Amino acid sequence: MTKEHICIIYGGKSAEHEVSLLTAQSVINAMDKERYAIDTIYITNDGEWLKGPAITQCIEDSETLRLSESDGQSVSDMLNKSTTGHKYDAVFPLLHGPNGEDGTIQGLFEVLDIPYVGNGVLAASSSMDKLVMKQLFATRGLPQLPYVSFLKSEYEAHKENIISLVEGKLTYPVFVKPANLGSSVGISKCTNTEELKQGIEEALQFDRKLVIEQGVAAREVEVAVLGNETPETTLPGEVVKNVDFYDYKSKYVDGQVKLQIPADISPEIQTTLRDMAIEAFKATDCSGLVRADFFLTVDEKIYINETNAMPGFTKFSMYPLLWENMGKSYSELITDLINLAKERYNDKKNIKYKMD
């Protein structure tokens, strides 16, 4: 059988760099080595692109993926030719955060005319920016919690006015979030004015735009979406926390979070959540994969929190586990995503770019 040539891209100039290494290790180990010829490109914390040797066996330690020497190739050469000289059937960006899931690298793939796994430029960028995402959700009538958003420059010029605006529109607790990061990086739960100011200062270290959201007593449930024009969804899963706030440390360091799959909710609520996940997918023109996150209150009110265009994707992350519950293994999911990338690429080839 002729192997398909796939390039895994990971690392990145992002606060979520370490998460990306773990994701790359997990995906590489799960890929069918008889079906795929696997190359790797590592992007350092400083943004340098380094191409690694072909991968033929499992990665025992994610640190071995942290490359340090350049082979002198240009970025376009790295992406256009595999280590054996073949054109890639698809590249698989396993990059979290800015410069990875925000549409920028997707734009590079588009310019170089390379099939790639996951969402396109518009979907990636709008799903990455929490404010733009919320505005698009509103056009679909998806229910959301109240929020306030502002720029770093506005806060520096009018600190007290913005604090008053937040406290006038929202009630404590509130959540302060960088608009363009995931994995709970830079997010703070604030219960008073002093904590709010500290949370804003913390979040502004990671982004120039912040979103402050109303806190709510609710369960956190998530739905996985897979597909292009006709997406499919999973049953919802629930994030069960042993901590008050599901932050980066509790996610990736302390293991203070458990996943209940499927979530213990009524069939009617399951259906509503799955329908809303499709609406959110369409609102941001997504393709490939998305995880839609919701709040479910005691009185069964549903609020959409966000969509994640490059959700956590290790073997033990919510997105793959939701599909495993539906009967789709991690390896099968990876294969499906590669096939969806090729499908979307081929569909775009049928679009006319000039008049006859």
mmCIF file with all atom_site columns, N, CA and C in Angstrom, residues 133-134 136-138 141-145 177 213 221 273 276-281 283 290-296 301-308:
data_model
loop_
_atom_site.group_PDB
_atom_site.id
_atom_site.type_symbol
_atom_site.label_atom_id
_atom_site.label_alt_id
_atom_site.label_comp_id
_atom_site.label_asym_id
_atom_site.label_entity_id
_atom_site.label_seq_id
_atom_site.pdbx_PDB_ins_code
_atom_site.Cartn_x
_atom_site.Cartn_y
_atom_site.Cartn_z
_atom_site.occupancy
_atom_site.B_iso_or_equiv
_atom_site.pdbx_formal_charge
_atom_site.auth_seq_id
_atom_site.auth_comp_id
_atom_site.auth_asym_id
_atom_site.auth_atom_id
_atom_site.pdbx_PDB_model_num
ATOM 1   N N  . MET A 1 133 ? -16.257 35.979 18.200 1.00 0.00 ? 133 MET A N  1
ATOM 2   C CA . MET A 1 133 ? -17.059 34.764 18.323 1.00 0.00 ? 133 MET A CA 1
ATOM 3   C C  . MET A 1 133 ? -18.419 35.069 18.936 1.00 0.00 ? 133 MET A C  1
ATOM 4   N N  . LYS A 1 134 ? -18.427 35.822 20.013 1.00 0.00 ? 134 LYS A N  1
ATOM 5   C CA . LYS A 1 134 ? -19.686 36.157 20.679 1.00 0.00 ? 134 LYS A CA 1
ATOM 6   C C  . LYS A 1 134 ? -20.610 36.948 19.752 1.00 0.00 ? 134 LYS A C  1
ATOM 7   N N  . LEU A 1 136 ? -20.715 36.757 16.491 1.00 0.00 ? 136 LEU A N  1
ATOM 8   C CA . LEU A 1 136 ? -21.257 35.840 15.486 1.00 0.00 ? 136 LEU A CA 1
ATOM 9   C C  . LEU A 1 136 ? -22.318 34.923 16.091 1.00 0.00 ? 136 LEU A C  1
ATOM 10  N N  . PHE A 1 137 ? -22.100 34.485 17.315 1.00 0.00 ? 137 PHE A N  1
ATOM 11  C CA . PHE A 1 137 ? -23.122 33.674 17.989 1.00 0.00 ? 137 PHE A CA 1
ATOM 12  C C  . PHE A 1 137 ? -24.435 34.451 18.094 1.00 0.00 ? 137 PHE A C  1
ATOM 13  N N  . ALA A 1 138 ? -24.326 35.730 18.370 1.00 0.00 ? 138 ALA A N  1
ATOM 14  C CA . ALA A 1 138 ? -25.526 36.563 18.535 1.00 0.00 ? 138 ALA A CA 1
ATOM 15  C C  . ALA A 1 138 ? -26.357 36.595 17.252 1.00 0.00 ? 138 ALA A C  1
ATOM 16  N N  . GLY A 1 141 ? -28.657 33.797 17.220 1.00 0.00 ? 141 GLY A N  1
ATOM 17  C CA . GLY A 1 141 ? -29.593 33.739 18.328 1.00 0.00 ? 141 GLY A CA 1
ATOM 18  C C  . GLY A 1 141 ? -29.195 32.775 19.430 1.00 0.00 ? 141 GLY A C  1
ATOM 19  N N  . LEU A 1 142 ? -27.917 32.449 19.520 1.00 0.00 ? 142 LEU A N  1
ATOM 20  C CA . LEU A 1 142 ? -27.458 31.541 20.565 1.00 0.00 ? 142 LEU A CA 1
ATOM 21  C C  . LEU A 1 142 ? -27.375 32.280 21.898 1.00 0.00 ? 142 LEU A C  1
ATOM 22  N N  . PRO A 1 143 ? -27.969 31.746 22.959 1.00 0.00 ? 143 PRO A N  1
ATOM 23  C CA . PRO A 1 143 ? -27.989 32.443 24.249 1.00 0.00 ? 143 PRO A CA 1
ATOM 24  C C  . PRO A 1 143 ? -26.601 32.512 24.884 1.00 0.00 ? 143 PRO A C  1
ATOM 25  N N  . GLN A 1 144 ? -26.248 33.709 25.388 1.00 0.00 ? 144 GLN A N  1
ATOM 26  C CA . GLN A 1 144 ? -24.945 33.919 26.009 1.00 0.00 ? 144 GLN A CA 1
ATOM 27  C C  . GLN A 1 144 ? -25.108 34.691 27.311 1.00 0.00 ? 144 GLN A C  1
ATOM 28  N N  . LEU A 1 145 ? -24.129 34.543 28.194 1.00 0.00 ? 145 LEU A N  1
ATOM 29  C CA . LEU A 1 145 ? -24.099 35.326 29.421 1.00 0.00 ? 145 LEU A CA 1
ATOM 30  C C  . LEU A 1 145 ? -23.635 36.757 29.122 1.00 0.00 ? 145 LEU A C  1
ATOM 31  N N  . LYS A 1 177 ? -10.773 37.165 30.909 1.00 0.00 ? 177 LYS A N  1
ATOM 32  C CA . LYS A 1 177 ? -10.123 36.302 29.926 1.00 0.00 ? 177 LYS A CA 1
ATOM 33  C C  . LYS A 1 177 ? -9.401  37.113 28.853 1.00 0.00 ? 177 LYS A C  1
ATOM 34  N N  . GLU A 1 213 ? -16.575 38.115 31.632 1.00 0.00 ? 213 GLU A N  1
ATOM 35  C CA . GLU A 1 213 ? -17.868 37.452 31.527 1.00 0.00 ? 213 GLU A CA 1
ATOM 36  C C  . GLU A 1 213 ? -18.529 37.288 32.895 1.00 0.00 ? 213 GLU A C  1
ATOM 37  N N  . VAL A 1 221 ? -20.667 21.657 30.129 1.00 0.00 ? 221 VAL A N  1
ATOM 38  C CA . VAL A 1 221 ? -20.853 20.522 29.232 1.00 0.00 ? 221 VAL A CA 1
ATOM 39  C C  . VAL A 1 221 ? -20.312 20.879 27.852 1.00 0.00 ? 221 VAL A C  1
ATOM 40  N N  . LEU A 1 273 ? -28.463 20.712 23.012 1.00 0.00 ? 273 LEU A N  1
ATOM 41  C CA . LEU A 1 273 ? -27.029 21.026 23.006 1.00 0.00 ? 273 LEU A CA 1
ATOM 42  C C  . LEU A 1 273 ? -26.393 20.653 21.677 1.00 0.00 ? 273 LEU A C  1
ATOM 43  N N  . MET A 1 276 ? -27.458 23.155 19.055 1.00 0.00 ? 276 MET A N  1
ATOM 44  C CA . MET A 1 276 ? -26.769 24.433 19.248 1.00 0.00 ? 276 MET A CA 1
ATOM 45  C C  . MET A 1 276 ? -25.306 24.340 18.833 1.00 0.00 ? 276 MET A C  1
ATOM 46  N N  . ALA A 1 277 ? -24.682 23.179 19.042 1.00 0.00 ? 277 ALA A N  1
ATOM 47  C CA . ALA A 1 277 ? -23.297 22.998 18.623 1.00 0.00 ? 277 ALA A CA 1
ATOM 48  C C  . ALA A 1 277 ? -23.165 23.123 17.106 1.00 0.00 ? 277 ALA A C  1
ATOM 49  N N  . ILE A 1 278 ? -24.139 22.570 16.377 1.00 0.00 ? 278 ILE A N  1
ATOM 50  C CA . ILE A 1 278 ? -24.138 22.706 14.915 1.00 0.00 ? 278 ILE A CA 1
ATOM 51  C C  . ILE A 1 278 ? -24.324 24.164 14.509 1.00 0.00 ? 278 ILE A C  1
ATOM 52  N N  . GLU A 1 279 ? -25.228 24.868 15.197 1.00 0.00 ? 279 GLU A N  1
ATOM 53  C CA . GLU A 1 279 ? -25.433 26.285 14.895 1.00 0.00 ? 279 GLU A CA 1
ATOM 54  C C  . GLU A 1 279 ? -24.159 27.096 15.134 1.00 0.00 ? 279 GLU A C  1
ATOM 55  N N  . ALA A 1 280 ? -23.456 26.793 16.228 1.00 0.00 ? 280 ALA A N  1
ATOM 56  C CA . ALA A 1 280 ? -22.210 27.486 16.527 1.00 0.00 ? 280 ALA A CA 1
ATOM 57  C C  . ALA A 1 280 ? -21.154 27.172 15.470 1.00 0.00 ? 280 ALA A C  1
ATOM 58  N N  . PHE A 1 281 ? -21.091 25.912 15.036 1.00 0.00 ? 281 PHE A N  1
ATOM 59  C CA . PHE A 1 281 ? -20.174 25.474 13.986 1.00 0.00 ? 281 PHE A CA 1
ATOM 60  C C  . PHE A 1 281 ? -20.416 26.270 12.709 1.00 0.00 ? 281 PHE A C  1
ATOM 61  N N  . ALA A 1 283 ? -22.044 29.167 12.508 1.00 0.00 ? 283 ALA A N  1
ATOM 62  C CA . ALA A 1 283 ? -21.913 30.611 12.737 1.00 0.00 ? 283 ALA A CA 1
ATOM 63  C C  . ALA A 1 283 ? -20.518 31.106 12.418 1.00 0.00 ? 283 ALA A C  1
ATOM 64  N N  . VAL A 1 290 ? -14.440 20.910 15.846 1.00 0.00 ? 290 VAL A N  1
ATOM 65  C CA . VAL A 1 290 ? -14.749 21.979 16.794 1.00 0.00 ? 290 VAL A CA 1
ATOM 66  C C  . VAL A 1 290 ? -15.282 21.328 18.065 1.00 0.00 ? 290 VAL A C  1
ATOM 67  N N  . ARG A 1 291 ? -14.934 21.908 19.204 1.00 0.00 ? 291 ARG A N  1
ATOM 68  C CA . ARG A 1 291 ? -15.585 21.532 20.464 1.00 0.00 ? 291 ARG A CA 1
ATOM 69  C C  . ARG A 1 291 ? -16.403 22.727 20.917 1.00 0.00 ? 291 ARG A C  1
ATOM 70  N N  . ALA A 1 292 ? -17.694 22.511 21.105 1.00 0.00 ? 292 ALA A N  1
ATOM 71  C CA . ALA A 1 292 ? -18.590 23.575 21.553 1.00 0.00 ? 292 ALA A CA 1
ATOM 72  C C  . ALA A 1 292 ? -18.828 23.415 23.046 1.00 0.00 ? 292 ALA A C  1
ATOM 73  N N  . ASP A 1 293 ? -18.594 24.495 23.801 1.00 0.00 ? 293 ASP A N  1
ATOM 74  C CA . ASP A 1 293 ? -18.677 24.467 25.263 1.00 0.00 ? 293 ASP A CA 1
ATOM 75  C C  . ASP A 1 293 ? -19.884 25.264 25.746 1.00 0.00 ? 293 ASP A C  1
ATOM 76  N N  . PHE A 1 294 ? -20.617 24.685 26.695 1.00 0.00 ? 294 PHE A N  1
ATOM 77  C CA . PHE A 1 294 ? -21.846 25.292 27.187 1.00 0.00 ? 294 PHE A CA 1
ATOM 78  C C  . PHE A 1 294 ? -21.885 25.310 28.710 1.00 0.00 ? 294 PHE A C  1
ATOM 79  N N  . PHE A 1 295 ? -22.727 26.202 29.249 1.00 0.00 ? 295 PHE A N  1
ATOM 80  C CA . PHE A 1 295 ? -23.104 26.185 30.658 1.00 0.00 ? 295 PHE A CA 1
ATOM 81  C C  . PHE A 1 295 ? -24.540 25.690 30.756 1.00 0.00 ? 295 PHE A C  1
ATOM 82  N N  . LEU A 1 296 ? -24.787 24.802 31.709 1.00 0.00 ? 296 LEU A N  1
ATOM 83  C CA . LEU A 1 296 ? -26.132 24.282 31.944 1.00 0.00 ? 296 LEU A CA 1
ATOM 84  C C  . LEU A 1 296 ? -26.483 24.526 33.407 1.00 0.00 ? 296 LEU A C  1
ATOM 85  N N  . LYS A 1 301 ? -31.312 26.102 32.050 1.00 0.00 ? 301 LYS A N  1
ATOM 86  C CA . LYS A 1 301 ? -31.023 27.130 31.059 1.00 0.00 ? 301 LYS A CA 1
ATOM 87  C C  . LYS A 1 301 ? -29.653 26.835 30.447 1.00 0.00 ? 301 LYS A C  1
ATOM 88  N N  . ILE A 1 302 ? -29.557 27.020 29.138 1.00 0.00 ? 302 ILE A N  1
ATOM 89  C CA . ILE A 1 302 ? -28.313 26.734 28.426 1.00 0.00 ? 302 ILE A CA 1
ATOM 90  C C  . ILE A 1 302 ? -27.725 28.038 27.902 1.00 0.00 ? 302 ILE A C  1
ATOM 91  N N  . TYR A 1 303 ? -26.432 28.226 28.128 1.00 0.00 ? 303 TYR A N  1
ATOM 92  C CA . TYR A 1 303 ? -25.693 29.358 27.569 1.00 0.00 ? 303 TYR A CA 1
ATOM 93  C C  . TYR A 1 303 ? -24.470 28.815 26.842 1.00 0.00 ? 303 TYR A C  1
ATOM 94  N N  . ILE A 1 304 ? -24.254 29.275 25.622 1.00 0.00 ? 304 ILE A N  1
ATOM 95  C CA . ILE A 1 304 ? -23.030 28.864 24.946 1.00 0.00 ? 304 ILE A CA 1
ATOM 96  C C  . ILE A 1 304 ? -21.862 29.668 25.514 1.00 0.00 ? 304 ILE A C  1
ATOM 97  N N  . ASN A 1 305 ? -20.785 29.001 25.803 1.00 0.00 ? 305 ASN A N  1
ATOM 98  C CA . ASN A 1 305 ? -19.589 29.672 26.308 1.00 0.00 ? 305 ASN A CA 1
ATOM 99  C C  . ASN A 1 305 ? -18.663 30.031 25.151 1.00 0.00 ? 305 ASN A C  1
ATOM 100 N N  . GLU A 1 306 ? -18.237 29.019 24.389 1.00 0.00 ? 306 GLU A N  1
ATOM 101 C CA . GLU A 1 306 ? -17.339 29.287 23.265 1.00 0.00 ? 306 GLU A CA 1
ATOM 102 C C  . GLU A 1 306 ? -17.237 28.046 22.395 1.00 0.00 ? 306 GLU A C  1
ATOM 103 N N  . THR A 1 307 ? -16.650 28.221 21.220 1.00 0.00 ? 307 THR A N  1
ATOM 104 C CA . THR A 1 307 ? -16.214 27.099 20.408 1.00 0.00 ? 307 THR A CA 1
ATOM 105 C C  . THR A 1 307 ? -14.699 27.112 20.374 1.00 0.00 ? 307 THR A C  1
ATOM 106 N N  . ASN A 1 308 ? -14.119 25.938 20.323 1.00 0.00 ? 308 ASN A N  1
ATOM 107 C CA . ASN A 1 308 ? -12.666 25.816 20.254 1.00 0.00 ? 308 ASN A CA 1
ATOM 108 C C  . ASN A 1 308 ? -12.325 25.118 18.946 1.00 0.00 ? 308 ASN A C  1
#
